[in-house]
Coordinates of C-alpha atoms in Angstrom, one line a residue:
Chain A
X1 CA 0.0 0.0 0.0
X2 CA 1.5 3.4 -0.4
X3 CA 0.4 7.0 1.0
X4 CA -1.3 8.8 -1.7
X5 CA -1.4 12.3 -0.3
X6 CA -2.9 13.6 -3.9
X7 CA -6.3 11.9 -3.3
X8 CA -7.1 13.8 -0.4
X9 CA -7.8 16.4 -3.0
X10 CA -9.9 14.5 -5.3
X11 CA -12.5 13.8 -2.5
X12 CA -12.9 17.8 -2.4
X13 CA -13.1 17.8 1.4
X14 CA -11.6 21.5 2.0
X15 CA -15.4 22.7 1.6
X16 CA -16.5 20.3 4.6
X17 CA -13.0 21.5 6.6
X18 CA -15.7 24.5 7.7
X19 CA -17.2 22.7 10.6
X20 CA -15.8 19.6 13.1
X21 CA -19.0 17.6 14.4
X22 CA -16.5 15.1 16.4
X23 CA -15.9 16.0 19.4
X24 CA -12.7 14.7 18.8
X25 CA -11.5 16.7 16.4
X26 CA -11.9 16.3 12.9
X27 CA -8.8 14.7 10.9
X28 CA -9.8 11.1 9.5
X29 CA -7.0 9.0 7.9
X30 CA -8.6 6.3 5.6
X31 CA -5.8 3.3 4.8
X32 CA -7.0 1.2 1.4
X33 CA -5.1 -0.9 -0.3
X34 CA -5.0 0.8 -4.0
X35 CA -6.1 4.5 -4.6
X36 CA -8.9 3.3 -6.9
X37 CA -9.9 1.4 -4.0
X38 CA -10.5 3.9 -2.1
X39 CA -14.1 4.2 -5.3
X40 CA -15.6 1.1 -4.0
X41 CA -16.2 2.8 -0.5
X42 CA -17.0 6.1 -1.4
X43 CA -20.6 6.2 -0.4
X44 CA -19.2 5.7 3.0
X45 CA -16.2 7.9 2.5
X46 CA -18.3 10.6 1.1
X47 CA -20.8 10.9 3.8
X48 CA -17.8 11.2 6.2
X49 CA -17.0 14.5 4.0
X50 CA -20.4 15.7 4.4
X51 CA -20.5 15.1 8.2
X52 CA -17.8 18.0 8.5
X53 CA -14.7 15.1 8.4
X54 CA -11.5 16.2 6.8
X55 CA -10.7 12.7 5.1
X56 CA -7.1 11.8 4.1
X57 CA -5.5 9.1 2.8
X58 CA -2.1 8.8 4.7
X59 CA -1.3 8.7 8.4
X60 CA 1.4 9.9 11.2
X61 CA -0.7 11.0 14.5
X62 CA -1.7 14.0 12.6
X63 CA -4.9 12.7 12.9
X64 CA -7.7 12.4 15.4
X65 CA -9.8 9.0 13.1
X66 CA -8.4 6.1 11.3
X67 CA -10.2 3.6 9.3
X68 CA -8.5 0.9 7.9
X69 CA -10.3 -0.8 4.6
X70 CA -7.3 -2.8 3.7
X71 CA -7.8 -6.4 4.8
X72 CA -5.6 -8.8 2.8
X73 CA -2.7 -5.8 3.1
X74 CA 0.2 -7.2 4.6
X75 CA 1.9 -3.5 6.0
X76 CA 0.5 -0.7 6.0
X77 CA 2.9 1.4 4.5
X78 CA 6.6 1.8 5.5
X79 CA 7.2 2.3 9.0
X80 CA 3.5 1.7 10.3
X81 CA 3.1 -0.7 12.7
X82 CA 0.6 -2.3 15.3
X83 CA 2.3 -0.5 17.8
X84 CA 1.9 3.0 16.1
X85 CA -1.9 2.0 15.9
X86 CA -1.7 0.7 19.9
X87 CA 0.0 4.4 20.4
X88 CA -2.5 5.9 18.1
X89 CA -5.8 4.9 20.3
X90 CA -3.5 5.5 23.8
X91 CA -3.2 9.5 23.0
X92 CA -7.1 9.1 22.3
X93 CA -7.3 8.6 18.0
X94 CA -10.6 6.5 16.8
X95 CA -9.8 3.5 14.6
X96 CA -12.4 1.7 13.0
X97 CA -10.5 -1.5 11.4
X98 CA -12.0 -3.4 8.6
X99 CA -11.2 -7.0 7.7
X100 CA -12.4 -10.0 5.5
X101 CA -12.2 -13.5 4.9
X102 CA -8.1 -12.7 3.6
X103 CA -7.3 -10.8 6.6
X104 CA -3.2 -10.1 7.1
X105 CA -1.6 -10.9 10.3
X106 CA -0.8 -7.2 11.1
X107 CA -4.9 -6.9 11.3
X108 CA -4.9 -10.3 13.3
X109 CA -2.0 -8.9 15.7
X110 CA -3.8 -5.4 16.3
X111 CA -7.0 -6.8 16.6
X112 CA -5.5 -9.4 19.3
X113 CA -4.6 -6.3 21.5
X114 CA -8.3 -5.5 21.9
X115 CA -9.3 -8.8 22.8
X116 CA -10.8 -9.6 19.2
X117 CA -9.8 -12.7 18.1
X118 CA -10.3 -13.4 14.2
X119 CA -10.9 -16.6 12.7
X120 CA -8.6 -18.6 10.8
X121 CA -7.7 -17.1 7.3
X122 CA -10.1 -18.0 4.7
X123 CA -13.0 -19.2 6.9
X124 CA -15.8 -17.4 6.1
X125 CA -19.1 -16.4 7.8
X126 CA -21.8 -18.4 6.6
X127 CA -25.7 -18.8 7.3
X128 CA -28.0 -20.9 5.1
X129 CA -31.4 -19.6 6.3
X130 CA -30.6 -15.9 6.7
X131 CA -28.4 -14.4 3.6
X132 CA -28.7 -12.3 0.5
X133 CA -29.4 -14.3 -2.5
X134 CA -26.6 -14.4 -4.3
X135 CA -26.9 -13.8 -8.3
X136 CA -24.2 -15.6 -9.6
X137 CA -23.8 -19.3 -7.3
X138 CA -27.0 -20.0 -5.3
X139 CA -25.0 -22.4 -2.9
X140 CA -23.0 -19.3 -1.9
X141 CA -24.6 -17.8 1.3
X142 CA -21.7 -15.8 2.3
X143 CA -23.7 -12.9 2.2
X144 CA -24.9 -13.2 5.7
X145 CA -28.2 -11.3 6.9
X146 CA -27.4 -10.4 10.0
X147 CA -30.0 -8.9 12.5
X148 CA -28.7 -10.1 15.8
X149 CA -28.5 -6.4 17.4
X150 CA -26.7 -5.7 20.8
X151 CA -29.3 -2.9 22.8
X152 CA -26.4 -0.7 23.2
X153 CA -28.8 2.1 23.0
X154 CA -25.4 4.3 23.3
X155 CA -23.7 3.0 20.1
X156 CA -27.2 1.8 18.1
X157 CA -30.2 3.6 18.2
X158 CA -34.1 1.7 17.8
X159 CA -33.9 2.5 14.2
X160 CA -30.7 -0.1 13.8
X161 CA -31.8 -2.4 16.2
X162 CA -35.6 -3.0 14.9
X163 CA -34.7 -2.1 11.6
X164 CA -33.2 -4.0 8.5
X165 CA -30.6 -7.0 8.6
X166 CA -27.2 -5.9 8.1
X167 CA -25.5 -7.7 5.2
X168 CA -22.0 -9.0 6.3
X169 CA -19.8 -10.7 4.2
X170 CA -16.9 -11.5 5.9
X171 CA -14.9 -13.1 8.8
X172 CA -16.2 -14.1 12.5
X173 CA -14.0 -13.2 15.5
X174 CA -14.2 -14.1 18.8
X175 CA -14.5 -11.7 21.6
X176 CA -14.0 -11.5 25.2
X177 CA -17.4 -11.4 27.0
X178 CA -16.1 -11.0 30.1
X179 CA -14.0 -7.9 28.7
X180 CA -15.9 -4.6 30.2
X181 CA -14.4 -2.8 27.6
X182 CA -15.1 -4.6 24.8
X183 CA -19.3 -4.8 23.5
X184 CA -20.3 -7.1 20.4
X185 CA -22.5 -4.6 18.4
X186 CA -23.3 -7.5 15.8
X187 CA -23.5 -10.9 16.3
X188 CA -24.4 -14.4 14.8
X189 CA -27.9 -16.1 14.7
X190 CA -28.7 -19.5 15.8
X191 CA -28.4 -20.2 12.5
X192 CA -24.6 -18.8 11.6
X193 CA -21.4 -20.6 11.6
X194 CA -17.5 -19.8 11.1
X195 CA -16.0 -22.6 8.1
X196 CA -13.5 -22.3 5.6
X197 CA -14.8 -22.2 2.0
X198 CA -13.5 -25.6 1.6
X199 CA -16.6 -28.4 1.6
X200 CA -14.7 -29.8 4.9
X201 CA -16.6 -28.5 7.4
X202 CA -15.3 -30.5 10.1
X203 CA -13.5 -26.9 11.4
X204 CA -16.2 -25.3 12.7
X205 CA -15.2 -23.4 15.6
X206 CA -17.6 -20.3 16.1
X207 CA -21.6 -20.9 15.6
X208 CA -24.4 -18.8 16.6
X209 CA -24.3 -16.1 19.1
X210 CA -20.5 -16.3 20.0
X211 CA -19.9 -15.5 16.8
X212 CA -18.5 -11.9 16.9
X213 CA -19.3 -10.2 13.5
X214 CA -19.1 -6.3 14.4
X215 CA -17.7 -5.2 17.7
X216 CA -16.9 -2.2 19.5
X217 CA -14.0 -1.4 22.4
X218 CA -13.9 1.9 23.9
X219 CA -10.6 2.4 26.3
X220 CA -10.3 3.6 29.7
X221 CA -9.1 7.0 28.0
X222 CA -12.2 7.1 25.9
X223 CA -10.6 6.5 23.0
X224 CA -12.9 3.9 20.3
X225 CA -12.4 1.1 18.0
X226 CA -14.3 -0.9 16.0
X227 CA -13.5 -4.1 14.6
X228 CA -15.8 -5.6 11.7
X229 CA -15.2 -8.5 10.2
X230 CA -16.3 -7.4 6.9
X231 CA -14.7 -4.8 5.1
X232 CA -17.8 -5.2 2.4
X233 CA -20.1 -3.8 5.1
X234 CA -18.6 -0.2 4.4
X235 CA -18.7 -1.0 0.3
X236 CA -20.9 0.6 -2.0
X237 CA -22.1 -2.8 -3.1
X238 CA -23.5 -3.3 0.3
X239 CA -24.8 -0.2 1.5
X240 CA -26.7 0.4 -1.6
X241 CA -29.1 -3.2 -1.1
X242 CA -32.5 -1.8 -0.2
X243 CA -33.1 -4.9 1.6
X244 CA -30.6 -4.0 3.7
X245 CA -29.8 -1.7 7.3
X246 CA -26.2 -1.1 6.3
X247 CA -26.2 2.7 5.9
X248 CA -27.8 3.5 8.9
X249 CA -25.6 1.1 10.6
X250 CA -22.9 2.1 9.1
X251 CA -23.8 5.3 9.9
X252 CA -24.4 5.1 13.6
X253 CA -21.1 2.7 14.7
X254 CA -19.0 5.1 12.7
X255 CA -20.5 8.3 14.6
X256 CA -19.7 6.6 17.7
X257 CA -16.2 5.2 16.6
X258 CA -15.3 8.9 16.1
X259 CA -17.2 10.7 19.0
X260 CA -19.9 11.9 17.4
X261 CA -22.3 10.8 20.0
X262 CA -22.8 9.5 23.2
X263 CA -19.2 11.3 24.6
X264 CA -20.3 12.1 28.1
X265 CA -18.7 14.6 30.1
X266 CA -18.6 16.4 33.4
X267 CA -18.8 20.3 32.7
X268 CA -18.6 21.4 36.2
X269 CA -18.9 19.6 39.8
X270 CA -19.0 21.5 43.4
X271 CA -19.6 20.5 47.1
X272 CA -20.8 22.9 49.8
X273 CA -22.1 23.0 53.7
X274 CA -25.7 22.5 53.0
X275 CA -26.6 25.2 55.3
X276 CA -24.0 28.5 54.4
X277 CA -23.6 27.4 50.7
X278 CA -19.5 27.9 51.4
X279 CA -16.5 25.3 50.6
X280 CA -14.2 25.0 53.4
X281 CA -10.8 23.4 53.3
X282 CA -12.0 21.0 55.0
X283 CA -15.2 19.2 56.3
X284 CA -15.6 18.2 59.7
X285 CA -17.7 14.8 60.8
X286 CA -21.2 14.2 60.5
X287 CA -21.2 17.9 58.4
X288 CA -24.6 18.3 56.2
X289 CA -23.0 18.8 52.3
X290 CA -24.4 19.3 49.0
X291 CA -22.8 18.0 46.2
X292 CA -23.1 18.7 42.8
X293 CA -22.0 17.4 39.0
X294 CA -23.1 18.9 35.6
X295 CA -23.4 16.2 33.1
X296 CA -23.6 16.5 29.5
X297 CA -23.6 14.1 26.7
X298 CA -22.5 15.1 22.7
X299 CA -24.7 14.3 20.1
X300 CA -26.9 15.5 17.0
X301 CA -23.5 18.2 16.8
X302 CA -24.5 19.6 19.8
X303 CA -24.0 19.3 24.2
X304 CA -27.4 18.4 25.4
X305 CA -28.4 17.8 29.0
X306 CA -27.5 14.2 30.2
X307 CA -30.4 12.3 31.8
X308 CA -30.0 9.1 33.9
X309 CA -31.2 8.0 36.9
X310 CA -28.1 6.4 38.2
X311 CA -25.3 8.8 38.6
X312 CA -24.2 8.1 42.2
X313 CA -21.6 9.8 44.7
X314 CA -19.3 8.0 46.7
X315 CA -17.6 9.3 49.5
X316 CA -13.9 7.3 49.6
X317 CA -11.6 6.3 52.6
X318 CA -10.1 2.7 50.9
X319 CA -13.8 1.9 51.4
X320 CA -16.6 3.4 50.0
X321 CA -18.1 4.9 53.2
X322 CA -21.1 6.7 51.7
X323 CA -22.7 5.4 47.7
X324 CA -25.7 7.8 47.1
X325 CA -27.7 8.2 44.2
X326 CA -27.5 11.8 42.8
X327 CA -31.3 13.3 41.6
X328 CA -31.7 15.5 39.1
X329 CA -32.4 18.8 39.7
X330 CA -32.7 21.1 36.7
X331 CA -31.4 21.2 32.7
X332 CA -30.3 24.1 30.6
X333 CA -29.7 23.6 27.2
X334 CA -26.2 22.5 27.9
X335 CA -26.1 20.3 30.6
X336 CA -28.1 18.6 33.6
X337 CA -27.0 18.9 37.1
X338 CA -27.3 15.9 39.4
X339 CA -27.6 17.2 43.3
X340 CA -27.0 15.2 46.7
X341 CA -27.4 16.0 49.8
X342 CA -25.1 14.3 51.9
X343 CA -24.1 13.3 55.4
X344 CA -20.4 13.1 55.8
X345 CA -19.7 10.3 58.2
X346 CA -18.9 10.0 61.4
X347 CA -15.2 9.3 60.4
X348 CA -12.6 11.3 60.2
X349 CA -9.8 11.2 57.4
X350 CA -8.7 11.9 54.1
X351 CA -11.7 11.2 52.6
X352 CA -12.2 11.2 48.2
X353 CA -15.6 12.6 46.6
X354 CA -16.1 10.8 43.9
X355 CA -18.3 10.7 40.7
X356 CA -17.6 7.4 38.8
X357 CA -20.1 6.9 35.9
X358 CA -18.6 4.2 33.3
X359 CA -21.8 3.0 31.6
X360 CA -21.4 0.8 27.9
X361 CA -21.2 2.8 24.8
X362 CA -21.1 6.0 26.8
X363 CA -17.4 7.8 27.4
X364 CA -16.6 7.4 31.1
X365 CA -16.9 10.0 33.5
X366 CA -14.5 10.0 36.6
X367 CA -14.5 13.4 38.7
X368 CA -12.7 13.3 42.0
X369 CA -11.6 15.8 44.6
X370 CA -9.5 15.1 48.0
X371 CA -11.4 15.9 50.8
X372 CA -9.6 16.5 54.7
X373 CA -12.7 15.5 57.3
X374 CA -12.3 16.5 60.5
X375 CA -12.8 15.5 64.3
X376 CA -14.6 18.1 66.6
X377 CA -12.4 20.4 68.8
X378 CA -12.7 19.1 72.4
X379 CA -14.7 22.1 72.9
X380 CA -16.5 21.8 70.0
X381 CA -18.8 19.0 71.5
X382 CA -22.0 20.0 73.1
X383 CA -22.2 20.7 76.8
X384 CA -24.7 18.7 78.0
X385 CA -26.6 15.7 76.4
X386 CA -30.4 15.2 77.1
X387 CA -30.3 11.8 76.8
X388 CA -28.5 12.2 80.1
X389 CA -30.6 14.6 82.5
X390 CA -31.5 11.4 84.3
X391 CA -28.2 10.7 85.5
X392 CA -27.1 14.1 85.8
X393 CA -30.4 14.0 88.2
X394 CA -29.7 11.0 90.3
X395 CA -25.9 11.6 90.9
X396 CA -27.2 14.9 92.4
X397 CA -29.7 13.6 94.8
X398 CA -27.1 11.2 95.7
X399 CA -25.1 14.8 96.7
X400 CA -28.4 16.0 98.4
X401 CA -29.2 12.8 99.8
X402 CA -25.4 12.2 101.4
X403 CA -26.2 16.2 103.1
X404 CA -29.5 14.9 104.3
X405 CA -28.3 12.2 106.1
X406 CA -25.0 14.2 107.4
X407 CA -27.1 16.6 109.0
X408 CA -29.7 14.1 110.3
X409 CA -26.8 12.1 111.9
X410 CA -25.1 15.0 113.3
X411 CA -28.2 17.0 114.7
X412 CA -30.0 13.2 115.7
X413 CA -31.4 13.3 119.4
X414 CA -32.0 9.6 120.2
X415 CA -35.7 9.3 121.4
X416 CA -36.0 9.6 125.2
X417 CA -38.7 5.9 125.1
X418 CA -35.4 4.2 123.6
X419 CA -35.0 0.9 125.3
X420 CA -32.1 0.0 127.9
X421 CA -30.9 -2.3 125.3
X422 CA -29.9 0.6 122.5
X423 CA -25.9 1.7 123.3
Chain B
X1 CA -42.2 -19.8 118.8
X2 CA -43.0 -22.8 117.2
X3 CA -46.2 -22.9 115.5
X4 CA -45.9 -19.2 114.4
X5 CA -47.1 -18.6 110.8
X6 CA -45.1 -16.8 108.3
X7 CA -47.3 -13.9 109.1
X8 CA -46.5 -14.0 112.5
X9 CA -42.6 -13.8 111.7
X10 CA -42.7 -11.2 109.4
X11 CA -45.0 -9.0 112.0
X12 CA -42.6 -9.8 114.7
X13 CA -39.5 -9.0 112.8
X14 CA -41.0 -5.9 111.8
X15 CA -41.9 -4.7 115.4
X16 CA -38.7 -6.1 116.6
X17 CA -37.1 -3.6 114.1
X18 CA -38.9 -0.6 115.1
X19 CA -38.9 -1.0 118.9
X20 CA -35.0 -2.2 119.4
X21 CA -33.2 -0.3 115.7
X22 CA -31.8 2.7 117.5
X23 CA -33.0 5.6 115.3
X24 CA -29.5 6.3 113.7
X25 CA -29.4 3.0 112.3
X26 CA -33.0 3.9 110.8
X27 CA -31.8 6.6 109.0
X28 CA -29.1 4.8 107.8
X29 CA -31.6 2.0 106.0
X30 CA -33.7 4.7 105.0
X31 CA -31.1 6.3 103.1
X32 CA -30.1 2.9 102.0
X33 CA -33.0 2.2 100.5
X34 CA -33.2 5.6 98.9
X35 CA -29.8 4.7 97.3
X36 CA -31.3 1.4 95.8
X37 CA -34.4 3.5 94.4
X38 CA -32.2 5.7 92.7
X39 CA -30.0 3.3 91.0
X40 CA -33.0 1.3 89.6
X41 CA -34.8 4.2 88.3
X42 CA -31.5 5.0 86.4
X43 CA -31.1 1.7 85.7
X44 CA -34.3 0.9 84.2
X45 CA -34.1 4.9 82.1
X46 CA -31.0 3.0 80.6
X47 CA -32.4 0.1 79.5
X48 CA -35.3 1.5 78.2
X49 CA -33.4 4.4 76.0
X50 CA -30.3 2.7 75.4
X51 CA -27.0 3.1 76.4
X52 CA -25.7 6.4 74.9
X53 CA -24.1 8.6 77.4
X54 CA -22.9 5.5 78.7
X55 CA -20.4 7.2 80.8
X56 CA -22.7 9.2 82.3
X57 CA -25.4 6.1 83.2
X58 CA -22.0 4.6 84.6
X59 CA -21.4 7.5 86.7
X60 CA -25.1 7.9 87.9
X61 CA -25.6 4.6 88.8
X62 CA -22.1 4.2 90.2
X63 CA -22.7 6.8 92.7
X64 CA -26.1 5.2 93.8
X65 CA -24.1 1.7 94.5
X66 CA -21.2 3.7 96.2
X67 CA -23.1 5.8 97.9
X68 CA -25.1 2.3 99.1
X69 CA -22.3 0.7 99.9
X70 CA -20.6 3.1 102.2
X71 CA -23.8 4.0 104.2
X72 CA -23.6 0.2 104.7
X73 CA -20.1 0.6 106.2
X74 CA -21.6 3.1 108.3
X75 CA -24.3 0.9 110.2
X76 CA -21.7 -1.9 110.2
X77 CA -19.6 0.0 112.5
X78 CA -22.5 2.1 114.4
X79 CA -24.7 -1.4 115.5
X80 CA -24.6 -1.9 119.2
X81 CA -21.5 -3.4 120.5
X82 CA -22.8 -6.9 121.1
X83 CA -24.0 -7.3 117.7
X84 CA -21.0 -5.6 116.3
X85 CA -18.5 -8.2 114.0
X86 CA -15.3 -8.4 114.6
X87 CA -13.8 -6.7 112.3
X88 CA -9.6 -7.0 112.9
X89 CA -9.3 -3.2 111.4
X90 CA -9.5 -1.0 114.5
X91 CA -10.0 3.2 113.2
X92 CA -8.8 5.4 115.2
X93 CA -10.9 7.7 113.1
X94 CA -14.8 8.2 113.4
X95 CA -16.8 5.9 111.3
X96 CA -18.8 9.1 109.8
X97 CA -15.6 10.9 109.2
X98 CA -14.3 7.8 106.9
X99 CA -17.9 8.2 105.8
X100 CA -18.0 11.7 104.7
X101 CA -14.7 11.4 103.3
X102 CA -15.0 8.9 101.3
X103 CA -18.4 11.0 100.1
X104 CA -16.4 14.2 99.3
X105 CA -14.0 11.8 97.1
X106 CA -16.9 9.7 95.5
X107 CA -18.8 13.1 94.0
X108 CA -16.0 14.5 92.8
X109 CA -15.1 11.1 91.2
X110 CA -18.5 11.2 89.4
X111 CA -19.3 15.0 88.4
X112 CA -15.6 14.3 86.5
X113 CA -16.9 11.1 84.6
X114 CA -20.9 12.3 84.6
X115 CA -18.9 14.1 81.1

């Protein structure tokens, strides 16, 4: 594959340079195997342009997106490796990697790193109840009709998910489900199985729902991948079937691949005394706070509000000693602001206030401050307890009761009728 | 004796007590049994609202049971000499003054831990 820097123009993307809808930023490299290649995608590739994307065709980390549409390339260029893509997602660039059924080892390697392990080389997704019909051989059902959505409302809206089959034609992978990180977006029927072309079918590994077809992996920086399996999902070929929900899929994993939706983020967060409104340096025990975070979530080119109902506070020491809901209390158009009101405990220490709000598909959220709470002053505590009157009571007639008898004893005149036998 | 019903023991104890108990040793049972009153009402206030100030309960209730047991030295060493034990411990001090002493000591002791 070489760098064609002179396509760039041919795509005429300095009129869409205006506006940046990512929040990201808006530098896409695309990697394909041939410059005329680069035609069979450019459906895909153009409506990129027209979402405000400034797409390229060569890469350093000059750029904020990479897609790579070359499967069966075995480098990708001089001096790229699957290192410079590992270093490429960890200072926060969006890949979205496509393969097929001739996928290189380079893709294999990278896609290994993310916990996305690709079939053999040549084996093929295949489904004989769901597919497109294919024109040419009618034994060929390659073509796989996929409709087996994950409810990722974050990544894939209701439209994807009750909408058309997706047409796949391409590998399977495997993928981690115990990875948090990592969310099959697409996956196999009852009905699909991984085999090589060959008629031996005896190397059937992958079959129905573990079958990884599409899958997403966001990192703890935020940063997003997506694997497919198919590089013909993106192709003109595809996305033109009527039949078919590829361009509004297409459409939707590639807006979130490059932080065009569901980024989340924390605008603002305060805590005060409940009472004064003020922030001290520090808290002391058993104080009455308010705490506060403004939320907002990216999408439709715009910060809207974020509305959940499970953004919680947690109030740290090595243990959580306080984990309370936050409510929300009122939107602008810009964000929502989640309020608690919170009893410190009755614990002194250096204590952290933390927001921690990692939910799938949406970028994760992690606001923390260091908080010092206090003891009391010894003279802080209060004087006298209530609870306590009644002992405060009896150790006083004890007083009064020890006089009473002093004075009784001392002033006693022993009655004259006292017997003889009385000392 | 024999023959008497428990009625008759009781009424003869009680009489017994209040013709014979010289009147110093009266007021020291009276102010005994005030001292047992006092503890169980605190007693019973703690049990029934819990334990909280719990140095406070301990101070209250420890100066009922002090206070008990001291007045109880008191009539020890003030019951007529033939009923008087043998103690070994000659004081060359006053009984009451050991008594009041050890007062002055014991309320000081608990208005410090009442908190």
């Amino acid at each position: 594959m070489r760098f064609l820097t002179t396509f760039a123009a041919c795509l005429c993307l300095g009129a869409f340079h205006v506006q940046a809808k990512s929040t990201a930023g808006d530098r896409v490299v695309v990697f394909v195997p041939k410059l005329d290649a680069a035609s069979e995608y450019s459906q895909f590739l153009d409506s990129l342009g027209t979402r405000g994307f400034d797409v390229s065709f060569e890469g350093d980390r000059l750029y904020d997106h990479a897609i790579v549409l070359s499967p069966s390339s075995k480098k990708f260029g001089s001096g790229i490796s699957v290192s410079d893509f590992l270093s490429f997602v960890d200072s926060g660039g969006n890949l979205i990697v496509a393969a097929s059924h001739e996928l290189s080892d380079i893709h294999r390697k990278l896609a290994l790193q993310f916990g996305v392990t690709f079939e053999k080389r040549g084996s093929r997704v295949v489904d004989h109840t769901s597919h497109l019909a294919a024109t040419v051989n009618q034994s060929d059902h390659s073509v796989v009709a996929a409709k087996q959505f994950a409810q990722v409302d974050a990544v894939l809206s209701k439209k994807v998910v009750g909408g058309k089959p997706v047409l796949f034609k391409g590998i399977a992978h495997a993928y981690d489900a115990a990875n948090p990180l990592l969310v099959p977006l697409l996956t196999g029927a009852r009905t699909t199985y991984s085999a090589a072309s060959s008629a031996a079918r005896s190397d059937v590994v992958l079959t129905g729902m573990s079958i990884g077809l599409v899958s997403a992996f966001q990192t703890r920086s935020n940063a997003r991948v997506v694997f497919s399996g198919s590089a013909d999902l993106f192709s003109n070929r595809l996305l033109g079937q009527k039949a078919a929900g590829n361009t509004q899929f297409v459409k939707e994993i590639s807006q979130w691949a490059f932080q065009e939706k569901s980024v989340l983020r924390s605008t603002a967060h305060r805590h005060h005394f409940a009472a004064t409104g003020e922030t001290p340096e520090h808290y002391r025990v058993n104080n009455e706070i308010v705490y506060e975070v403004d939320l907002s979530v990216y999408y439709d080119d715009a910060w809207h509000p974020y509305v959940a109902s499970d953004v919680q506070f947690e109030a740290i020491m090595l243990d959580p000693y306080i984990r309370a809901t936050l409510n929300r209390t009122e939107s602008n158009a810009a964000h929502a602001t989640y309020h608690g009101d919170i009893k410190l405990p009755d614990r002194y220490g250096t204590f952290t206030f933390r927001v921690n709000y990692k939910r799938t598909g949406y970028s994760n959220v992690v606001v923390q401050d260091t908080v010092g709470i206090w003891p009391l002053r010894h003279d802080e505590y209060p004087r006298f307890l209530s609870a306590a009157y009644p002992y405060y009571v009896g150790s006083l007639t004890m007083v009064l009761g020890f006089l009473a008898l002093s004075a009784a004893w001392l002033w006693n005149t022993e009655p004259k009728k006292a017997k003889s036998k009385t000392n | 004796m024999s023959g008497s019903s428990a009625a008759e023991i009781v009424s003869k104890l009680a009489a017994d007590y209040i013709d014979e108990t010289p009147q110093k040793l009266k007021l020291i049972d009276s102010y005994m049994v005030f001292c047992v009153v006092t503890g169980l009402v605190q007693f019973l206030y703690c049990v029934l609202v819990g334990t909280f100030p719990y140095n406070a309960f301990l101070a209250g209730f420890g100066s009922a049971v002090a206070c008990f047991v001291f007045a109880a030295n008191l009539r020890i060493k003030n019951q007529p000499k033939e009923r008087r034990p043998v103690l070994g411990l000659a004081s060359r001090v006053p009984a009451f003054a050991e008594f009041v002493f050890c007062h002055i000591l014991l309320h000081f002791v608990v208005a410090n831990f009442l908190g």
